[in-house]
mmCIF file of C-alpha atoms in Angstrom:
data_model
loop_
_atom_site.group_PDB
_atom_site.id
_atom_site.type_symbol
_atom_site.label_atom_id
_atom_site.label_comp_id
_atom_site.label_asym_id
_atom_site.label_seq_id
_atom_site.Cartn_x
_atom_site.Cartn_y
_atom_site.Cartn_z
ATOM 1 C CA MET A 1 118.209 95.395 104.371
ATOM 2 C CA LEU A 2 120.635 95.963 107.234
ATOM 3 C CA LYS A 3 123.396 96.854 104.798
ATOM 4 C CA LYS A 4 121.119 99.429 103.199
ATOM 5 C CA LEU A 5 120.256 100.995 106.562
ATOM 6 C CA LEU A 6 123.934 101.284 107.438
ATOM 7 C CA GLY A 7 124.618 102.791 104.030
ATOM 8 C CA ASN A 8 121.930 105.426 104.544
ATOM 9 C CA SER A 9 123.498 106.443 107.853
ATOM 10 C CA LEU A 10 126.959 106.655 106.310
ATOM 11 C CA TYR A 11 125.726 108.703 103.370
ATOM 12 C CA GLU A 12 124.183 111.162 105.813
ATOM 13 C CA ILE A 13 127.598 111.535 107.459
ATOM 14 C CA LYS A 14 129.170 111.987 104.028
ATOM 15 C CA LYS A 15 127.297 115.277 103.603
ATOM 16 C CA LYS A 16 129.318 116.791 106.456
ATOM 17 C CA HIS A 17 132.597 114.910 106.018
ATOM 18 C CA LYS A 18 133.973 114.903 102.485
ATOM 19 C CA THR A 19 136.724 112.417 103.347
ATOM 20 C CA LEU A 20 134.052 109.736 103.650
ATOM 21 C CA THR A 21 133.937 108.811 99.969
ATOM 22 C CA ILE A 22 131.719 106.214 98.342
ATOM 23 C CA LYS A 23 134.617 103.768 98.203
ATOM 24 C CA VAL A 24 135.196 104.138 101.949
ATOM 25 C CA ILE A 25 131.484 103.630 102.623
ATOM 26 C CA GLN A 26 131.492 100.415 100.615
ATOM 27 C CA TYR A 27 134.570 99.268 102.522
ATOM 28 C CA LEU A 28 132.868 99.874 105.874
ATOM 29 C CA GLN A 29 129.767 98.021 104.717
ATOM 30 C CA ARG A 30 131.898 95.095 103.622
ATOM 31 C CA CYS A 31 133.696 94.958 106.977
ATOM 32 C CA PHE A 32 130.337 95.135 108.747
ATOM 33 C CA ASN A 33 129.089 92.155 106.750
ATOM 34 C CA TYR A 34 132.249 90.211 107.591
ATOM 35 C CA ILE A 35 131.703 90.887 111.281
ATOM 36 C CA LEU A 36 128.127 89.615 111.169
ATOM 37 C CA ALA A 37 129.106 86.532 109.167
ATOM 38 C CA GLN A 38 132.049 85.589 111.382
ATOM 39 C CA GLY A 39 130.272 86.330 114.661
ATOM 40 C CA LYS A 40 126.998 84.560 113.977
ATOM 41 C CA GLY A 41 125.639 83.268 117.272
ATOM 42 C CA ASN A 42 128.257 85.188 119.282
ATOM 43 C CA PRO A 43 126.835 88.547 120.466
ATOM 44 C CA ASP A 44 129.920 89.468 122.493
ATOM 45 C CA MET A 45 132.212 89.087 119.511
ATOM 46 C CA ILE A 46 129.873 91.112 117.287
ATOM 47 C CA LYS A 47 129.625 93.905 119.845
ATOM 48 C CA GLN A 48 133.384 94.122 120.307
ATOM 49 C CA SER A 49 134.067 94.003 116.566
ATOM 50 C CA ILE A 50 131.462 96.637 115.679
ATOM 51 C CA LEU A 51 132.883 99.014 118.265
ATOM 52 C CA ALA A 52 136.358 98.360 116.864
ATOM 53 C CA LEU A 53 135.145 99.110 113.341
ATOM 54 C CA SER A 54 134.975 102.834 114.100
ATOM 55 C CA GLY A 55 138.738 102.869 114.684
ATOM 56 C CA HIS A 56 139.770 100.236 112.140
ATOM 57 C CA PRO A 57 139.927 102.543 109.068
ATOM 58 C CA PHE A 58 141.938 105.029 111.140
ATOM 59 C CA GLY A 59 144.735 102.544 111.836
ATOM 60 C CA GLN A 60 143.569 101.611 115.341
ATOM 61 C CA HIS A 61 143.480 97.803 115.487
ATOM 62 C CA GLN A 62 143.796 97.150 119.219
ATOM 63 C CA SER A 63 140.196 95.935 119.514
ATOM 64 C CA CYS A 64 139.933 94.234 116.111
ATOM 65 C CA ASN A 65 139.438 90.508 115.608
ATOM 66 C CA ASN A 66 141.576 88.137 113.553
ATOM 67 C CA SER A 67 138.510 86.791 111.773
ATOM 68 C CA TRP A 68 138.051 89.979 109.749
ATOM 69 C CA CYS A 69 141.093 92.221 110.349
ATOM 70 C CA ARG A 70 144.322 91.196 108.621
ATOM 71 C CA PHE A 71 146.376 94.013 110.149
ATOM 72 C CA LEU A 72 146.787 92.028 113.357
ATOM 73 C CA ASP A 73 148.859 89.437 111.503
ATOM 74 C CA ASN A 74 150.643 91.908 109.238
ATOM 75 C CA PRO A 75 150.837 95.477 110.608
ATOM 76 C CA ASN A 76 152.577 96.673 107.424
ATOM 77 C CA GLU A 77 149.602 95.727 105.281
ATOM 78 C CA LYS A 78 148.049 98.509 103.207
ATOM 79 C CA PHE A 79 144.382 99.402 102.918
ATOM 80 C CA SER A 80 143.233 98.296 99.494
ATOM 81 C CA SER A 81 140.004 100.317 99.647
ATOM 82 C CA LEU A 82 141.167 103.539 101.295
ATOM 83 C CA PRO A 83 142.779 106.523 99.534
ATOM 84 C CA HIS A 84 146.452 105.860 98.734
ATOM 85 C CA GLY A 85 146.333 102.721 100.888
ATOM 86 C CA LYS A 86 146.690 104.786 104.063
ATOM 87 C CA PRO A 87 144.368 105.020 107.081
ATOM 88 C CA LEU A 88 142.028 107.956 107.523
ATOM 89 C CA SER A 89 142.961 110.836 109.810
ATOM 90 C CA ASP A 90 139.769 112.858 110.296
ATOM 91 C CA GLY A 91 138.972 112.925 114.017
ATOM 92 C CA ALA A 92 135.513 114.424 113.542
ATOM 93 C CA LEU A 93 134.651 111.671 111.085
ATOM 94 C CA GLN A 94 135.785 109.026 113.556
ATOM 95 C CA ASN A 95 133.511 110.468 116.239
ATOM 96 C CA ALA A 96 130.575 110.407 113.827
ATOM 97 C CA LEU A 97 131.287 106.793 112.873
ATOM 98 C CA THR A 98 131.587 105.844 116.537
ATOM 99 C CA SER A 99 128.108 107.193 117.247
ATOM 100 C CA VAL A 100 126.674 105.183 114.332
ATOM 101 C CA PHE A 101 128.370 101.888 115.174
ATOM 102 C CA THR A 102 127.592 102.229 118.873
ATOM 103 C CA THR A 103 123.896 102.014 118.020
ATOM 104 C CA TYR A 104 124.454 98.739 116.185
ATOM 105 C CA ALA A 105 126.696 97.391 118.943
ATOM 106 C CA GLU A 106 123.911 97.875 121.481
ATOM 107 C CA ASN A 107 121.765 95.490 119.420
ATOM 108 C CA ALA A 108 124.442 92.810 119.064
ATOM 109 C CA GLY A 109 122.081 90.175 120.441
ATOM 110 C CA LYS A 110 119.662 90.701 117.571
ATOM 111 C CA LEU A 111 122.430 90.933 114.999
ATOM 112 C CA SER A 112 123.904 87.599 116.084
ATOM 113 C CA SER A 113 120.770 85.691 115.075
ATOM 114 C CA LEU A 114 120.267 87.174 111.631
ATOM 115 C CA GLY A 115 119.812 84.935 108.619
ATOM 116 C CA SER A 116 120.368 85.259 104.906
ATOM 117 C CA THR A 117 117.778 85.530 102.156
ATOM 118 C CA GLN A 118 119.990 83.796 99.600
ATOM 119 C CA PRO A 119 118.400 80.331 100.073
ATOM 120 C CA ASN A 120 114.965 81.851 99.507
ATOM 121 C CA GLU A 121 116.153 83.661 96.401
ATOM 122 C CA SER A 122 117.750 80.469 95.127
ATOM 123 C CA PHE A 123 114.522 78.534 95.620
ATOM 124 C CA ASN A 124 112.514 81.282 93.915
ATOM 125 C CA ARG A 125 114.851 81.056 90.934
ATOM 126 C CA ILE A 126 114.294 77.289 90.723
ATOM 127 C CA VAL A 127 110.527 77.784 90.877
ATOM 128 C CA ALA A 128 110.706 80.445 88.179
ATOM 129 C CA SER A 129 112.551 78.014 85.903
ATOM 130 C CA LYS A 130 109.926 75.273 86.297
ATOM 131 C CA ALA A 131 106.817 77.446 86.618
ATOM 132 C CA PRO A 132 107.487 80.727 84.770
ATOM 133 C CA LYS A 133 105.319 83.673 85.672
ATOM 134 C CA GLN A 134 104.509 84.405 82.055
ATOM 135 C CA GLN A 135 102.743 81.028 81.886
ATOM 136 C CA HIS A 136 99.440 80.559 83.729
ATOM 137 C CA TYR A 137 100.170 77.514 85.887
ATOM 138 C CA SER A 138 98.226 78.628 88.973
ATOM 139 C CA SER A 139 95.041 76.930 87.749
ATOM 140 C CA SER A 140 96.858 73.990 86.220
ATOM 141 C CA GLY A 141 96.984 70.554 87.773
ATOM 142 C CA SER A 142 100.714 70.353 87.104
ATOM 143 C CA LEU A 143 101.571 73.220 89.454
ATOM 144 C CA ASN A 144 101.801 70.983 92.528
ATOM 145 C CA TYR A 145 104.144 68.609 90.725
ATOM 146 C CA ARG A 146 106.295 71.479 89.523
ATOM 147 C CA ILE A 147 106.645 72.920 93.027
ATOM 148 C CA ALA A 148 107.339 69.461 94.438
ATOM 149 C CA ALA A 149 110.094 69.007 91.858
ATOM 150 C CA CYS A 150 111.593 72.343 92.931
ATOM 151 C CA VAL A 151 111.565 71.300 96.596
ATOM 152 C CA ALA A 152 113.197 67.965 95.773
ATOM 153 C CA GLN A 153 115.874 69.646 93.677
ATOM 154 C CA LYS A 154 116.609 72.168 96.427
ATOM 155 C CA ASN A 155 116.791 69.606 99.241
ATOM 156 C CA GLU A 156 118.251 66.527 97.562
ATOM 157 C CA GLY A 157 119.741 67.599 94.244
ATOM 158 C CA ASN A 158 118.960 66.570 90.691
ATOM 159 C CA ARG A 159 120.246 63.008 90.945
ATOM 160 C CA MET A 160 118.270 62.050 94.049
ATOM 161 C CA LYS A 161 115.215 63.806 92.666
ATOM 162 C CA PHE A 162 115.167 61.624 89.571
ATOM 163 C CA LYS A 163 115.873 58.480 91.582
ATOM 164 C CA THR A 164 113.013 59.160 93.995
ATOM 165 C CA VAL A 165 110.521 59.984 91.259
ATOM 166 C CA ASN A 166 111.443 56.965 89.170
ATOM 167 C CA LYS A 167 111.297 54.676 92.193
ATOM 168 C CA ASN A 168 107.813 55.850 93.144
ATOM 169 C CA MET A 169 106.653 55.418 89.565
ATOM 170 C CA SER A 170 108.370 52.009 89.248
ATOM 171 C CA VAL A 171 110.263 53.268 86.220
ATOM 172 C CA SER A 172 113.976 52.810 85.749
ATOM 173 C CA PRO A 173 115.752 56.075 84.870
ATOM 174 C CA GLY A 174 117.452 56.225 81.526
ATOM 175 C CA TYR A 175 121.193 56.452 81.064
ATOM 176 C CA PHE A 176 121.139 59.961 79.666
ATOM 177 C CA THR A 177 118.749 61.150 82.377
ATOM 178 C CA LEU A 178 121.060 60.019 85.171
ATOM 179 C CA ARG A 179 124.069 61.366 83.330
ATOM 180 C CA LEU A 180 122.456 64.789 82.990
ATOM 181 C CA ALA A 181 121.421 64.782 86.666
ATOM 182 C CA VAL A 182 124.959 63.956 87.802
ATOM 183 C CA LEU A 183 126.346 66.664 85.518
ATOM 184 C CA ARG A 184 123.960 69.266 86.944
ATOM 185 C CA ASP A 185 124.923 68.362 90.521
ATOM 186 C CA ILE A 186 128.621 68.609 89.707
ATOM 187 C CA GLN A 187 128.120 71.990 88.064
ATOM 188 C CA HIS A 188 126.160 73.229 91.075
ATOM 189 C CA ARG A 189 128.841 72.156 93.556
ATOM 190 C CA LYS A 190 131.553 73.682 91.395
ATOM 191 C CA ARG A 191 129.767 77.027 91.115
ATOM 192 C CA LYS A 192 129.133 77.074 94.851
ATOM 193 C CA ALA A 193 132.770 76.307 95.665
ATOM 194 C CA ILE A 194 134.055 78.993 93.305
ATOM 195 C CA ALA A 195 131.565 81.580 94.556
ATOM 196 C CA ASN A 196 132.847 81.187 98.124
ATOM 197 C CA THR A 197 136.459 82.003 97.257
ATOM 198 C CA TYR A 198 138.002 85.375 98.022
ATOM 199 C CA ARG A 199 139.264 85.840 94.465
ATOM 200 C CA PHE A 200 135.787 85.349 93.000
ATOM 201 C CA LYS A 201 134.220 87.844 95.405
ATOM 202 C CA GLN A 202 136.968 90.362 94.740
ATOM 203 C CA ARG A 203 136.516 90.034 90.978
ATOM 204 C CA ARG A 204 132.759 90.422 91.373
ATOM 205 C CA ARG A 205 133.278 93.650 93.317
ATOM 206 C CA ASN A 206 135.721 94.949 90.711
ATOM 207 C CA LEU A 207 133.326 94.186 87.871
ATOM 208 C CA LYS A 208 130.511 95.905 89.717
ATOM 209 C CA SER A 209 132.586 99.024 90.354
ATOM 210 C CA THR A 210 133.681 99.026 86.703
ATOM 211 C CA ARG A 211 130.068 98.895 85.551
ATOM 212 C CA HIS A 212 129.130 101.762 87.843
ATOM 213 C CA GLN A 213 132.115 103.779 86.645
ATOM 214 C CA LYS A 214 131.199 103.221 82.997
ATOM 215 C CA LEU A 215 127.614 104.221 83.717
ATOM 216 C CA ALA A 216 128.736 107.407 85.458
ATOM 217 C CA THR A 217 131.078 108.193 82.563
ATOM 218 C CA ARG A 218 128.275 107.778 80.047
ATOM 219 C CA GLU A 219 126.049 110.063 82.093
ATOM 220 C CA VAL A 220 128.759 112.741 82.207
ATOM 221 C CA ARG A 221 129.312 112.460 78.462
ATOM 222 C CA LYS A 222 125.591 112.708 77.852
ATOM 223 C CA VAL A 223 125.347 115.885 79.914
ATOM 224 C CA SER A 224 128.399 117.319 78.144
ATOM 225 C CA LEU A 225 126.873 116.655 74.729
ATOM 226 C CA ILE A 226 123.617 118.294 75.776
ATOM 227 C CA LEU A 227 125.456 121.381 77.029
ATOM 228 C CA LEU A 228 127.531 121.520 73.849
ATOM 229 C CA ALA A 229 124.390 121.304 71.728
ATOM 230 C CA LEU A 230 122.820 124.143 73.712
ATOM 231 C CA VAL A 231 125.941 126.267 73.246
ATOM 232 C CA TRP A 232 125.930 125.625 69.509
ATOM 233 C CA LYS A 233 122.240 126.453 69.286
ATOM 234 C CA THR A 234 122.667 129.687 71.244
ATOM 235 C CA THR A 235 125.680 130.713 69.164
ATOM 236 C CA PHE A 236 123.818 130.015 65.934
ATOM 237 C CA GLN A 237 120.814 132.045 67.070
ATOM 238 C CA MET A 238 123.007 134.992 68.079
ATOM 239 C CA THR A 239 124.858 134.856 64.754
ATOM 240 C CA LEU A 240 121.581 134.702 62.874
ATOM 241 C CA LYS A 241 120.253 137.739 64.738
ATOM 242 C CA LYS A 242 123.413 139.713 63.968
ATOM 243 C CA PHE A 243 123.145 138.783 60.312
ATOM 244 C CA GLN A 244 119.509 139.876 60.228
ATOM 245 C CA VAL A 245 120.399 143.231 61.813
ATOM 246 C CA LEU A 246 123.207 143.808 59.309
ATOM 247 C CA HIS A 247 120.936 142.850 56.445
ATOM 248 C CA CYS A 248 118.272 145.302 57.606
ATOM 249 C CA ASN A 249 120.820 148.117 57.952
ATOM 250 C CA LEU A 250 122.205 147.445 54.488
ATOM 251 C CA HIS A 251 118.735 147.335 52.992
ATOM 252 C CA THR A 252 117.875 150.638 54.676
ATOM 253 C CA LYS A 253 120.998 152.301 53.310
ATOM 254 C CA LEU A 254 120.274 151.072 49.808
ATOM 255 C CA LEU A 255 116.774 152.517 49.976
ATOM 256 C CA ASN A 256 117.848 155.810 51.526
ATOM 257 C CA GLY A 257 120.537 156.453 48.880
ATOM 258 C CA PRO A 258 118.195 157.185 45.911
ATOM 259 C CA LEU A 259 115.840 159.159 48.126
ATOM 260 C CA GLN A 260 118.648 161.462 49.190
ATOM 261 C CA LEU A 261 119.647 162.019 45.539
ATOM 262 C CA ILE A 262 116.068 162.931 44.637
ATOM 263 C CA LYS A 263 115.865 165.394 47.526
ATOM 264 C CA PHE A 264 119.198 166.946 46.535
ATOM 265 C CA SER A 265 118.112 167.408 42.896
ATOM 266 C CA SER A 266 114.815 168.972 43.925
ATOM 267 C CA THR A 267 116.677 171.420 46.154
ATOM 268 C CA LEU A 268 118.906 172.489 43.250
ATOM 269 C CA LYS A 269 115.885 173.095 41.027
ATOM 270 C CA GLN A 270 114.271 175.300 43.630
ATOM 271 C CA GLN A 271 117.434 177.366 44.003
ATOM 272 C CA ALA A 272 117.670 177.794 40.238
#
């Protein structure tokens, strides 16, 4: 939600400053998220970093922090998300960004205690797998057991969940059941470890931008085809009208020819 609010403010600035492209806006949002993640529980660090963010894309790194700015360790580093890898140079844009980030810096105390909704979304996904919405489990007696299984899987994992259930029921778990539970836990830890790497996040961003670019390209092609069809239709209608006019003129001349001959012959008879 906070990322969306910041994006709305930046898109408002974009209307007046054309150098603030969509790619730059996404870069600023990403840096803002890094600041909040690295400074969780530290309002002073968040305040200092947010104020420094207004000068960071312009090559001013005096107030930046090592936790999110790599230019402090390597000043010759290039911006991977800015045009041509170079810092921005629009002074008016920097003033506008400073006014936006100053508002967030004043609320650094609130920003330092923010949480993430990812655990809730993860739990909702587990519940949806065991109690799908398309099935009417709300009036079923198994709903409580399904939700309890989701809670156990979220808190303890698949292996401990099966062990606890089997122990309470005085039933020994089968070999394949334990094997599947261990496999699921290993897969979960592996996915979590990979998802936290920089390379995975970078690839996810690249895939997302590629999808958006393909979608925009398809929209442009669709509009172009519609315009081309309209041009063809208009051209055909104009050609058809011209043909109809020529046909009418030719038909009129063919009819007027014999009439003129008849009038000419009648005139000769009168003179004779």
